[in-house]
């Protein structure tokens, strides 16, 4: 019997998962055919996803994974192992070693200390946007620069150099870019970071990259880790801010509730993370035979966790397709789960908790400048979002 | 529902901890992270009644199953 490939095209509402995915919520785990013909699995149930992501018998190593969606120009299904410093594609104990060097830099406390700085950067972006208004592409004026300025400052990457890394990062996440273009983009990004690491070693400044030069990491490892942090910092929160604004503007009663009570910002952010699930899907490979939900996942089989589907699992989140900023959305899997759970999540939370209320306070009449169906979507990227978000507001 | 007056005993395993900070975010009165490695620091193994619900929630949210709750054998505390 032939099995359908992973549903991924969003056909209905751009804020909802593809119809084929939500329909599976009564079947938490089922077989799925992968792009290369591999017969693996698809997980759409929240509890099942949590169990698999926390289980060390499931590996993150790229070379063991089959991709649910094809990558252009890739021969067979074989992925190369993770390049040096890309900890997402490693297992313990290598993963643990790198991760322990980084977690101390991203604690809740350290990230909260950045709140004031995020507020300043946000205000500066809003000032510029207001002056250039009363129309803007919200992505370019706000959603991209706020997290980009912050991650650059945190890492010690000059924001002025962004021509040297922004396009590369976009290509790396672009599912339509072929394997060769991705390889070139990655090499260029590493080259840039390699130069920066040497500069930091020679002349340390007060930032994370300089800090890490005092660890036992090699230049190559440092450049790789720097590249991962920069890429992750540039293209994740930015999409949450862009798509999240679109979602709130499309749900005016929710936006009004947030405006009326800015103390709801933190839980609004959690609900948007759940509802939008921009980083999706998460693949794992079984290292041995594992019984899950009464079925046996064989060693070598790939399991794809659909974050979108698990975050809309009605057993976990009642009335899951409703954006409801009053609900308890904690426990969502938007940052993953297990040993790889997002390292930057506390930074992302601070950025979003500051940025959303500041945007809506500055522009009380903010609205879309085009019909919602004309908003271009990043539906072929590893990180979902809007490409542009044309907005307008009434000038005082 | 668990009785809020029931004693609660928490334990934390720093070897398992992934440093994701869900505990410190959810129950800051009970959990912290050290500045070096960002790993869990258990501030109160037997939290005050008003912090127990948050502590329970943190246990459920921890991505690495690094914090545990055993309210049964807590009577000796
Ligand atoms: C709202 C924004 C963000 C979302 C939705 C998000 C999502 C995720 C997810 C789902 C994972 C797990 C990947 C897996 O298990 O295979 C992850 C890992 C990671 N994220 Fe984020 N992320 C966000 C922001 C950030 C930021 C701002 C940084 C910047 C430092 C960052 C850095 C990382 C790193 C380094 C990892 C790899 C951790 C590991 O493998 O141990 N993320 N992220
Ligand atoms: S939530 Fe779990 S993994 Fe995260 S810091 Fe606390 S104990 Fe460690």
Short mmCIF file of C-alpha atoms and ligand atoms in Angstrom, two decimals:
data_model
loop_
_atom_site.label_atom_id
_atom_site.label_comp_id
_atom_site.label_asym_id
_atom_site.label_seq_id
_atom_site.Cartn_x
_atom_site.Cartn_y
_atom_site.Cartn_z
CA UNK A 1 0.00 0.00 0.00
CA UNK A 2 1.39 3.37 -0.89
CA UNK A 3 1.55 5.92 1.89
CA UNK A 4 1.05 9.62 1.38
CA UNK A 5 3.98 11.99 1.80
CA UNK A 6 4.06 14.53 4.60
CA UNK A 7 1.32 17.12 4.05
CA UNK A 8 2.97 20.49 3.97
CA UNK A 9 1.24 22.86 1.60
CA UNK A 10 -0.91 25.28 3.48
CA UNK A 11 -4.09 25.62 1.48
CA UNK A 12 -6.69 27.17 3.79
CA UNK A 13 -5.98 29.83 6.39
CA UNK A 14 -2.29 30.78 6.33
CA UNK A 15 -2.25 30.65 10.15
CA UNK A 16 -3.45 27.03 10.29
CA UNK A 17 -1.47 23.85 9.62
CA UNK A 18 -2.14 22.06 6.31
CA UNK A 19 -5.54 20.34 6.38
CA UNK A 20 -3.94 16.91 6.03
CA UNK A 21 -2.06 17.35 9.29
CA UNK A 22 -4.80 18.36 11.70
CA UNK A 23 -6.98 15.53 10.45
CA UNK A 24 -4.51 13.09 11.96
CA UNK A 25 -4.95 14.16 15.55
CA UNK A 26 -6.74 10.93 16.45
CA UNK A 27 -3.74 8.95 15.21
CA UNK A 28 -0.72 10.20 17.19
CA UNK A 29 1.78 8.02 15.30
CA UNK A 30 1.51 6.67 11.77
CA UNK A 31 3.63 5.53 8.90
CA UNK A 32 4.78 8.04 6.31
CA UNK A 33 6.69 7.78 3.06
CA UNK A 34 9.69 10.12 2.84
CA UNK A 35 11.03 12.04 -0.16
CA UNK A 36 13.66 9.37 -0.85
CA UNK A 37 11.20 6.48 -0.57
CA UNK A 38 12.11 5.64 3.05
CA UNK A 39 9.19 4.27 5.06
CA UNK A 40 9.29 6.12 8.33
CA UNK A 41 6.84 7.72 10.71
CA UNK A 42 4.86 10.89 11.35
CA UNK A 43 3.95 12.04 14.86
CA UNK A 44 1.00 14.36 15.36
CA UNK A 45 0.10 13.58 18.99
CA UNK A 46 1.44 15.84 21.75
CA UNK A 47 2.17 13.16 24.37
CA UNK A 48 3.82 10.88 21.81
CA UNK A 49 6.00 13.72 20.52
CA UNK A 50 7.13 14.61 24.03
CA UNK A 51 8.02 11.01 24.82
CA UNK A 52 10.07 10.60 21.62
CA UNK A 53 11.87 13.94 21.94
CA UNK A 54 12.91 13.14 25.52
CA UNK A 55 14.09 9.62 24.63
CA UNK A 56 17.84 9.20 23.98
CA UNK A 57 17.10 6.16 21.82
CA UNK A 58 16.06 8.67 19.16
CA UNK A 59 18.99 10.39 17.49
CA UNK A 60 19.33 13.87 16.00
CA UNK A 61 22.38 12.98 13.91
CA UNK A 62 21.80 14.27 10.38
CA UNK A 63 23.53 11.32 8.73
CA UNK A 64 20.90 8.99 10.22
CA UNK A 65 17.91 11.05 9.08
CA UNK A 66 15.70 10.87 6.04
CA UNK A 67 14.13 14.15 5.02
CA UNK A 68 10.34 14.40 4.90
CA UNK A 69 10.58 17.04 2.17
CA UNK A 70 13.05 16.71 -0.70
CA UNK A 71 16.00 19.05 -0.97
CA UNK A 72 16.64 20.16 -4.56
CA UNK A 73 19.74 18.69 -6.12
CA UNK A 74 20.39 16.21 -3.33
CA UNK A 75 21.43 12.77 -4.50
CA UNK A 76 19.73 9.84 -2.72
CA UNK A 77 18.54 10.43 0.83
CA UNK A 78 21.94 10.75 2.43
CA UNK A 79 22.62 13.79 4.54
CA UNK A 80 26.18 14.61 5.55
CA UNK A 81 26.94 14.62 9.30
CA UNK A 82 26.54 17.90 11.19
CA UNK A 83 29.29 20.40 10.31
CA UNK A 84 31.54 21.36 13.21
CA UNK A 85 29.65 23.42 15.79
CA UNK A 86 26.14 22.60 14.52
CA UNK A 87 24.94 21.05 17.76
CA UNK A 88 21.38 20.49 16.50
CA UNK A 89 22.67 17.46 14.59
CA UNK A 90 24.63 15.85 17.44
CA UNK A 91 23.78 13.36 20.19
CA UNK A 92 25.19 12.99 23.70
CA UNK A 93 28.00 13.05 24.73
CA UNK A 94 29.31 15.40 21.97
CA UNK A 95 26.12 17.43 22.11
CA UNK A 96 26.26 17.71 25.90
CA UNK A 97 29.80 19.03 25.86
CA UNK A 98 28.96 21.92 23.54
CA UNK A 99 25.59 22.62 25.06
CA UNK A 100 27.07 22.94 28.59
CA UNK A 101 29.41 25.63 27.32
CA UNK A 102 26.44 27.62 26.06
CA UNK A 103 23.54 27.17 28.49
CA UNK A 104 25.15 29.40 31.11
CA UNK A 105 25.09 32.28 28.62
CA UNK A 106 21.34 31.94 27.94
CA UNK A 107 19.83 31.55 31.40
CA UNK A 108 16.49 33.08 32.31
CA UNK A 109 18.26 35.64 34.51
CA UNK A 110 20.82 36.71 31.91
CA UNK A 111 18.20 37.08 29.23
CA UNK A 112 15.89 39.08 31.51
CA UNK A 113 18.78 41.47 32.09
CA UNK A 114 18.58 42.28 28.38
CA UNK A 115 15.00 43.54 28.72
CA UNK A 116 15.96 47.19 28.90
CA UNK A 117 18.25 46.90 25.91
CA UNK A 118 15.52 45.18 23.89
CA UNK A 119 13.18 48.02 24.87
CA UNK A 120 15.65 50.59 23.55
CA UNK A 121 16.28 48.76 20.29
CA UNK A 122 12.54 48.27 19.82
CA UNK A 123 11.85 51.95 20.43
CA UNK A 124 14.52 52.94 17.89
CA UNK A 125 13.01 50.70 15.23
CA UNK A 126 9.54 52.06 16.00
CA UNK A 127 10.82 55.66 15.79
CA UNK A 128 12.27 55.03 12.35
CA UNK A 129 9.13 53.25 11.23
CA UNK A 130 6.91 56.08 12.47
CA UNK A 131 8.99 58.75 10.76
CA UNK A 132 8.93 56.94 7.43
CA UNK A 133 5.18 56.15 7.73
CA UNK A 134 2.23 55.94 7.66
CA UNK A 135 2.94 52.72 5.78
CA UNK A 136 5.68 50.15 6.21
CA UNK A 137 6.72 46.60 5.54
CA UNK A 138 6.55 45.43 9.12
CA UNK A 139 9.05 42.66 8.46
CA UNK A 140 11.75 45.00 7.21
CA UNK A 141 11.03 47.85 9.62
CA UNK A 142 10.44 45.89 12.77
CA UNK A 143 10.28 42.09 12.83
CA UNK A 144 13.74 41.57 11.35
CA UNK A 145 15.83 44.38 12.86
CA UNK A 146 14.76 44.01 16.52
CA UNK A 147 16.06 40.43 16.98
CA UNK A 148 18.91 40.98 14.51
CA UNK A 149 20.25 43.98 16.43
CA UNK A 150 19.95 42.07 19.69
CA UNK A 151 21.66 38.84 18.59
CA UNK A 152 24.44 40.81 16.89
CA UNK A 153 25.07 42.79 20.05
CA UNK A 154 24.94 39.69 22.24
CA UNK A 155 27.34 37.71 20.07
CA UNK A 156 29.56 40.65 19.17
CA UNK A 157 28.81 40.52 15.44
CA UNK A 158 28.86 43.99 13.83
CA UNK A 159 25.30 44.70 12.58
CA UNK A 160 26.85 46.82 9.84
CA UNK A 161 28.29 43.61 8.33
CA UNK A 162 24.82 42.19 7.74
CA UNK A 163 25.24 42.01 3.96
CA UNK A 164 27.83 39.35 4.71
CA UNK A 165 25.49 37.07 6.65
CA UNK A 166 21.78 37.89 6.20
CA UNK A 167 21.39 36.48 2.69
CA UNK A 168 23.40 33.40 3.60
CA UNK A 169 21.16 32.62 6.56
CA UNK A 170 18.05 33.00 4.37
CA UNK A 171 19.48 30.53 1.83
CA UNK A 172 20.35 27.99 4.53
CA UNK A 173 16.72 27.87 5.72
CA UNK A 174 15.21 28.02 2.21
CA UNK A 175 13.76 24.64 1.17
CA UNK A 176 13.80 25.64 -2.50
CA UNK A 177 17.53 26.39 -2.53
CA UNK A 178 19.51 23.45 -3.91
CA UNK A 179 22.11 21.56 -1.92
CA UNK A 180 24.96 23.33 -3.70
CA UNK A 181 23.63 26.84 -3.02
CA UNK A 182 23.09 25.92 0.62
CA UNK A 183 26.64 24.60 0.83
CA UNK A 184 28.04 27.82 -0.61
CA UNK A 185 25.98 29.96 1.72
CA UNK A 186 27.13 27.95 4.71
CA UNK A 187 30.79 28.17 3.67
CA UNK A 188 30.50 31.93 3.25
CA UNK A 189 28.84 32.30 6.64
CA UNK A 190 31.58 30.24 8.31
CA UNK A 191 34.27 32.20 6.54
CA UNK A 192 32.81 35.41 7.90
CA UNK A 193 32.58 34.02 11.44
CA UNK A 194 36.04 32.51 11.19
CA UNK A 195 37.48 35.95 10.50
CA UNK A 196 35.48 37.39 13.36
CA UNK A 197 36.68 34.72 15.81
CA UNK A 198 40.30 35.51 14.93
CA UNK A 199 39.62 39.19 15.54
CA UNK A 200 38.03 38.41 18.93
CA UNK A 201 40.97 36.25 19.95
CA UNK A 202 43.35 39.06 19.07
CA UNK A 203 41.23 41.75 20.68
CA UNK A 204 38.47 40.46 22.97
CA UNK A 205 35.40 42.66 23.44
CA UNK A 206 32.53 42.37 25.90
CA UNK A 207 30.38 39.81 24.11
CA UNK A 208 29.57 36.13 23.88
CA UNK A 209 31.97 35.23 21.07
CA UNK A 210 34.88 36.84 22.89
CA UNK A 211 33.76 35.07 26.06
CA UNK A 212 33.83 31.72 24.34
CA UNK A 213 37.40 32.24 23.12
CA UNK A 214 38.49 31.57 26.71
CA UNK A 215 36.95 28.06 26.55
CA UNK A 216 38.80 25.11 25.04
CA UNK A 217 36.89 25.42 21.76
CA UNK A 218 38.95 25.52 18.55
CA UNK A 219 38.59 28.36 16.03
CA UNK A 220 36.64 26.04 13.76
CA UNK A 221 34.26 25.04 16.55
CA UNK A 222 33.79 28.66 17.56
CA UNK A 223 32.99 29.74 14.01
CA UNK A 224 30.48 26.88 13.67
CA UNK A 225 28.76 27.66 16.97
CA UNK A 226 28.77 31.37 16.15
CA UNK A 227 27.16 30.60 12.79
CA UNK A 228 24.44 28.51 14.41
CA UNK A 229 23.67 31.13 17.06
CA UNK A 230 23.63 33.93 14.52
CA UNK A 231 21.40 32.03 12.08
CA UNK A 232 19.05 30.90 14.86
CA UNK A 233 18.94 34.38 16.34
CA UNK A 234 18.24 36.12 13.05
CA UNK A 235 15.55 34.06 11.48
CA UNK A 236 13.37 32.67 14.28
CA UNK A 237 12.07 35.46 16.51
CA UNK A 238 11.81 37.63 13.38
CA UNK A 239 9.28 35.22 11.92
CA UNK A 240 7.37 35.02 15.17
CA UNK A 241 7.12 38.82 15.25
CA UNK A 242 6.01 39.10 11.62
CA UNK A 243 3.57 36.19 11.60
CA UNK A 244 2.45 36.95 15.16
CA UNK A 245 1.50 40.50 14.19
CA UNK A 246 -0.41 39.12 11.21
CA UNK A 247 -2.20 36.68 13.55
CA UNK A 248 -3.13 39.39 16.06
CA UNK A 249 -4.32 41.78 13.35
CA UNK A 250 -6.45 38.93 11.99
CA UNK A 251 -7.96 38.31 15.45
CA UNK A 252 -8.92 41.83 16.55
CA UNK A 253 -10.75 40.71 19.70
CA UNK A 254 -7.53 39.05 20.91
CA UNK A 255 -5.49 42.11 20.05
CA UNK A 256 -7.96 44.33 21.92
CA UNK A 257 -7.65 42.10 24.98
CA UNK A 258 -3.86 42.42 24.88
CA UNK A 259 -4.05 46.17 24.41
CA UNK A 260 -6.45 46.48 27.33
CA UNK A 261 -4.14 44.49 29.61
CA UNK A 262 -0.44 44.52 28.65
CA UNK A 263 0.20 42.15 31.59
CA UNK A 264 -1.14 39.48 29.24
CA UNK A 265 1.99 39.85 27.07
CA UNK A 266 3.81 36.81 28.45
CA UNK A 267 0.93 34.43 27.96
CA UNK A 268 0.12 35.97 24.59
CA UNK A 269 3.65 35.09 23.52
CA UNK A 270 3.21 31.47 24.67
CA UNK A 271 -0.10 31.21 22.85
CA UNK A 272 1.38 32.66 19.65
CA UNK A 273 4.29 30.20 19.92
CA UNK A 274 1.80 27.34 20.20
CA UNK A 275 -0.59 28.61 17.56
CA UNK A 276 2.05 29.46 14.94
CA UNK A 277 4.71 26.76 15.56
CA UNK A 278 7.11 28.39 13.10
CA UNK A 279 10.02 25.94 13.54
CA UNK A 280 8.68 22.74 12.09
CA UNK A 281 9.07 19.77 11.71
CA UNK A 282 11.61 18.04 13.97
CA UNK A 283 13.14 14.81 12.63
CA UNK A 284 14.69 12.01 14.72
CA UNK A 285 16.05 8.56 13.89
CA UNK A 286 15.60 5.42 16.02
CA UNK A 287 18.92 3.97 17.22
CA UNK A 288 17.25 0.70 18.26
CA UNK A 289 13.79 -0.85 18.02
CA UNK A 290 11.46 1.16 20.24
CA UNK A 291 7.86 0.41 21.04
CA UNK A 292 5.69 3.52 20.93
CA UNK A 293 1.88 3.57 21.12
CA UNK A 294 1.79 -0.18 20.65
CA UNK A 295 3.78 -0.03 17.41
CA UNK A 296 7.45 -0.83 16.91
CA UNK A 297 9.66 1.85 15.40
CA UNK A 298 12.61 -0.10 13.98
CA UNK A 299 16.24 0.92 14.32
CA UNK A 300 17.16 3.22 11.44
CA UNK A 301 13.64 4.50 10.82
CA UNK A 302 13.09 8.24 10.77
CA UNK A 303 10.34 9.80 12.86
CA UNK A 304 9.12 13.28 11.93
CA UNK A 305 7.51 15.26 14.72
CA UNK A 306 5.00 17.73 13.35
CA UNK A 307 5.23 20.58 15.83
CA UNK A 308 2.24 22.31 14.25
CA UNK A 309 0.05 19.25 14.65
CA UNK A 310 1.18 18.43 18.20
CA UNK A 311 0.59 22.02 19.25
CA UNK A 312 -2.98 21.70 17.97
CA UNK A 313 -3.63 18.33 19.58
CA UNK A 314 -7.14 18.69 21.06
CA UNK A 315 -6.27 16.25 23.88
CA UNK A 316 -3.71 18.76 25.14
CA UNK A 317 -5.21 22.08 23.99
CA UNK A 318 -9.01 22.23 23.89
CA UNK A 319 -10.42 24.05 20.86
CA UNK A 320 -6.88 24.11 19.47
CA UNK A 321 -7.53 26.07 16.28
CA UNK A 322 -8.66 29.09 18.23
CA UNK A 323 -6.07 31.75 19.01
CA UNK A 324 -6.91 32.50 22.64
CA UNK A 325 -4.47 34.61 24.62
CA UNK A 326 -6.27 33.73 27.84
CA UNK A 327 -5.53 30.02 27.56
CA UNK A 328 -2.69 28.20 29.31
CA UNK A 329 -0.48 27.43 26.34
CA UNK A 330 2.53 26.33 28.38
CA UNK A 331 3.62 22.83 27.50
CA UNK A 332 3.58 23.61 23.77
CA UNK A 333 6.43 22.15 21.76
CA UNK A 334 7.30 25.24 19.72
CA UNK A 335 10.80 25.23 21.23
CA UNK A 336 11.08 21.46 20.97
CA UNK A 337 11.57 19.16 23.96
CA UNK A 338 14.36 17.02 25.37
CA UNK A 339 18.09 17.63 25.30
CA UNK A 340 17.89 19.93 22.25
CA UNK A 341 15.10 22.17 23.53
CA UNK A 342 15.77 25.64 22.18
CA UNK A 343 18.83 27.24 23.70
CA UNK A 344 17.65 30.72 22.75
CA UNK A 345 14.09 30.42 24.05
CA UNK A 346 14.53 32.79 26.99
CA UNK A 347 15.99 35.40 24.66
CA UNK A 348 13.14 34.92 22.19
CA UNK A 349 10.61 35.27 25.04
CA UNK A 350 12.12 38.53 26.25
CA UNK A 351 12.24 39.93 22.71
CA UNK A 352 8.62 39.07 21.95
CA UNK A 353 7.27 40.09 25.35
CA UNK A 354 8.78 43.52 24.83
CA UNK A 355 8.22 43.95 21.11
CA UNK A 356 4.55 43.03 20.63
CA UNK A 357 3.09 45.40 23.25
CA UNK A 358 5.47 48.20 22.19
CA UNK A 359 4.35 47.90 18.57
CA UNK A 360 0.64 48.01 19.38
CA UNK A 361 1.07 50.81 21.89
CA UNK A 362 2.93 52.95 19.35
CA UNK A 363 0.42 52.36 16.55
CA UNK A 364 -3.10 52.06 18.00
CA UNK A 365 -4.57 52.05 14.48
CA UNK A 366 -2.14 49.56 12.94
CA UNK A 367 -3.77 47.47 10.20
CA UNK A 368 -2.92 45.48 7.09
CA UNK A 369 -2.38 47.58 3.95
CA UNK A 370 -3.32 44.67 1.65
CA UNK A 371 -6.04 42.01 1.79
CA UNK A 372 -4.88 39.16 4.07
CA UNK A 373 -4.78 36.65 1.20
CA UNK A 374 -2.15 38.80 -0.52
CA UNK A 375 0.37 38.56 2.31
CA UNK A 376 3.28 36.49 0.89
CA UNK A 377 4.14 33.44 3.01
CA UNK A 378 7.37 31.59 3.65
CA UNK A 379 5.77 28.24 2.94
CA UNK A 380 8.97 26.71 1.57
CA UNK A 381 11.24 27.57 4.45
CA UNK A 382 12.25 25.56 7.53
CA UNK A 383 11.00 28.51 9.55
CA UNK A 384 7.47 29.57 8.61
CA UNK A 385 6.49 33.22 8.51
CA UNK A 386 5.48 36.11 6.28
CA UNK A 387 7.91 37.39 3.63
CA UNK A 388 6.49 40.92 3.88
CA UNK A 389 3.71 42.39 5.95
CA UNK A 390 2.47 45.66 4.42
CA UNK A 391 0.86 47.70 7.20
CA UNK A 392 -0.52 51.19 7.60
CA UNK A 393 -1.79 53.43 10.41
CA UNK A 394 -3.42 56.83 10.93
CA UNK A 395 -0.98 59.66 11.43
CA UNK A 396 -1.82 61.94 14.35
CA UNK B 1 -6.42 16.90 42.59
CA UNK B 2 -3.50 16.82 44.97
CA UNK B 3 -3.94 18.28 48.41
CA UNK B 4 -2.04 21.60 48.59
CA UNK B 5 -1.22 20.90 52.25
CA UNK B 6 0.46 17.63 51.36
CA UNK B 7 4.22 17.95 51.80
CA UNK B 8 6.24 17.99 48.63
CA UNK B 9 9.79 16.90 48.14
CA UNK B 10 11.70 17.86 45.01
CA UNK B 11 14.94 16.56 43.61
CA UNK B 12 17.05 17.79 40.74
CA UNK B 13 19.61 15.92 38.65
CA UNK B 14 22.14 18.29 37.12
CA UNK B 15 23.58 15.51 34.97
CA UNK B 16 20.29 15.21 33.14
CA UNK B 17 19.54 18.96 33.05
CA UNK B 18 19.57 20.55 29.59
CA UNK B 19 19.79 24.08 30.95
CA UNK B 20 16.68 25.16 29.11
CA UNK B 21 15.43 27.23 32.03
CA UNK B 22 11.80 26.12 32.01
CA UNK B 23 11.97 25.51 35.77
CA UNK B 24 13.45 28.92 36.61
CA UNK B 25 10.89 30.54 34.32
CA UNK B 26 7.92 28.67 35.76
CA UNK B 27 8.79 28.53 39.46
CA UNK B 28 11.47 31.15 40.13
CA UNK B 29 10.98 30.87 43.90
CA UNK B 30 11.90 27.20 43.78
CA UNK B 31 14.41 26.80 40.93
CA UNK B 32 17.33 28.82 39.65
CA UNK B 33 20.12 28.25 37.13
CA UNK B 34 23.78 28.71 37.93
CA UNK B 35 25.65 31.36 35.96
CA UNK B 36 28.41 29.07 34.75
CA UNK B 37 26.60 26.22 33.05
CA UNK B 38 23.00 27.36 33.34
CA UNK B 39 22.07 24.10 35.02
CA UNK B 40 19.27 23.73 37.55
CA UNK B 41 19.80 24.85 41.13
CA UNK B 42 17.18 23.65 43.56
CA UNK B 43 16.52 26.54 45.94
CA UNK B 44 13.85 24.82 48.02
CA UNK B 45 13.58 21.03 48.05
CA UNK B 46 10.43 21.38 50.17
CA UNK B 47 8.74 24.50 48.77
CA UNK B 48 6.24 26.57 50.71
CA UNK B 49 2.58 25.78 50.00
CA UNK B 50 2.10 28.86 47.80
CA UNK B 51 4.90 27.73 45.47
CA UNK B 52 3.91 24.09 45.16
CA UNK B 53 1.60 24.42 42.19
CA UNK B 54 4.29 26.23 40.19
CA UNK B 55 6.89 23.66 41.24
CA UNK B 56 4.63 20.81 40.09
CA UNK B 57 4.10 22.54 36.78
CA UNK B 58 7.87 23.01 36.33
CA UNK B 59 8.40 19.29 36.89
CA UNK B 60 5.89 18.58 34.13
CA UNK B 61 7.49 21.07 31.75
CA UNK B 62 11.17 20.18 32.22
CA UNK B 63 12.32 18.94 28.80
CA UNK B 64 14.99 16.67 30.24
CA UNK B 65 13.13 14.94 33.09
CA UNK B 66 15.81 16.39 35.35
CA UNK B 67 13.55 17.46 38.20
CA UNK B 68 11.33 15.06 40.09
CA UNK B 69 8.67 15.19 42.68
CA UNK B 70 8.04 12.59 45.32
CA UNK B 71 5.45 13.80 47.74
CA UNK B 72 5.08 10.35 49.38
CA UNK B 73 8.35 10.09 51.31
CA UNK B 74 8.38 13.73 52.29
CA UNK B 75 6.86 13.28 55.73
CA UNK B 76 10.33 13.06 57.30
CA UNK B 77 11.23 16.58 56.29
C1 LIG C 1 10.68 32.17 18.66
C2 LIG C 1 11.83 31.88 18.21
C3 LIG C 1 12.44 30.49 18.20
C4 LIG C 1 11.86 29.28 17.93
C5 LIG C 1 10.41 28.99 17.57
C6 LIG C 1 12.91 28.28 18.07
C7 LIG C 1 12.72 26.91 17.91
C8 LIG C 1 13.68 25.95 18.17
C9 LIG C 1 13.44 24.53 18.16
C10 LIG C 1 12.11 23.85 17.85
C11 LIG C 1 14.61 23.90 18.47
C12 LIG C 1 14.83 22.40 18.63
C13 LIG C 1 15.45 21.75 17.42
C14 LIG C 1 15.50 20.23 17.55
O1 LIG C 1 15.10 19.68 18.58
O2 LIG C 1 15.93 19.58 16.60
C15 LIG C 1 15.60 24.94 18.66
C16 LIG C 1 16.93 24.71 18.96
C17 LIG C 1 17.87 25.73 19.04
N1 LIG C 1 17.64 27.09 19.04
FE1 LIG C 1 15.85 28.00 18.83
N2 LIG C 1 14.09 28.90 18.40
C18 LIG C 1 13.84 30.25 18.50
C19 LIG C 1 14.74 31.23 18.82
C20 LIG C 1 16.08 31.04 19.00
C21 LIG C 1 17.02 32.09 19.23
C22 LIG C 1 16.70 33.58 19.37
C23 LIG C 1 18.23 31.51 19.31
C24 LIG C 1 19.50 32.27 19.50
C25 LIG C 1 20.42 32.04 20.25
C26 LIG C 1 18.05 30.07 19.16
C27 LIG C 1 19.05 29.10 19.19
C28 LIG C 1 18.84 27.74 19.14
C29 LIG C 1 19.91 26.75 19.22
C30 LIG C 1 21.38 27.02 19.35
C31 LIG C 1 19.29 25.49 19.15
C32 LIG C 1 19.98 24.12 19.20
C33 LIG C 1 19.96 23.58 20.58
C34 LIG C 1 20.50 22.18 20.67
O3 LIG C 1 20.55 21.46 19.67
O4 LIG C 1 20.88 21.78 21.79
N3 LIG C 1 16.73 29.83 18.97
N4 LIG C 1 15.00 26.18 18.49
S1 LIG C 2 13.68 22.82 33.18
FE1 LIG C 2 14.82 20.91 33.40
S2 LIG C 2 16.38 21.03 31.82
FE2 LIG C 2 15.59 23.09 32.07
S3 LIG C 2 16.97 24.06 33.52
FE3 LIG C 2 15.27 23.22 34.69
S4 LIG C 2 15.93 21.17 35.28
FE4 LIG C 2 17.30 21.85 33.67
#
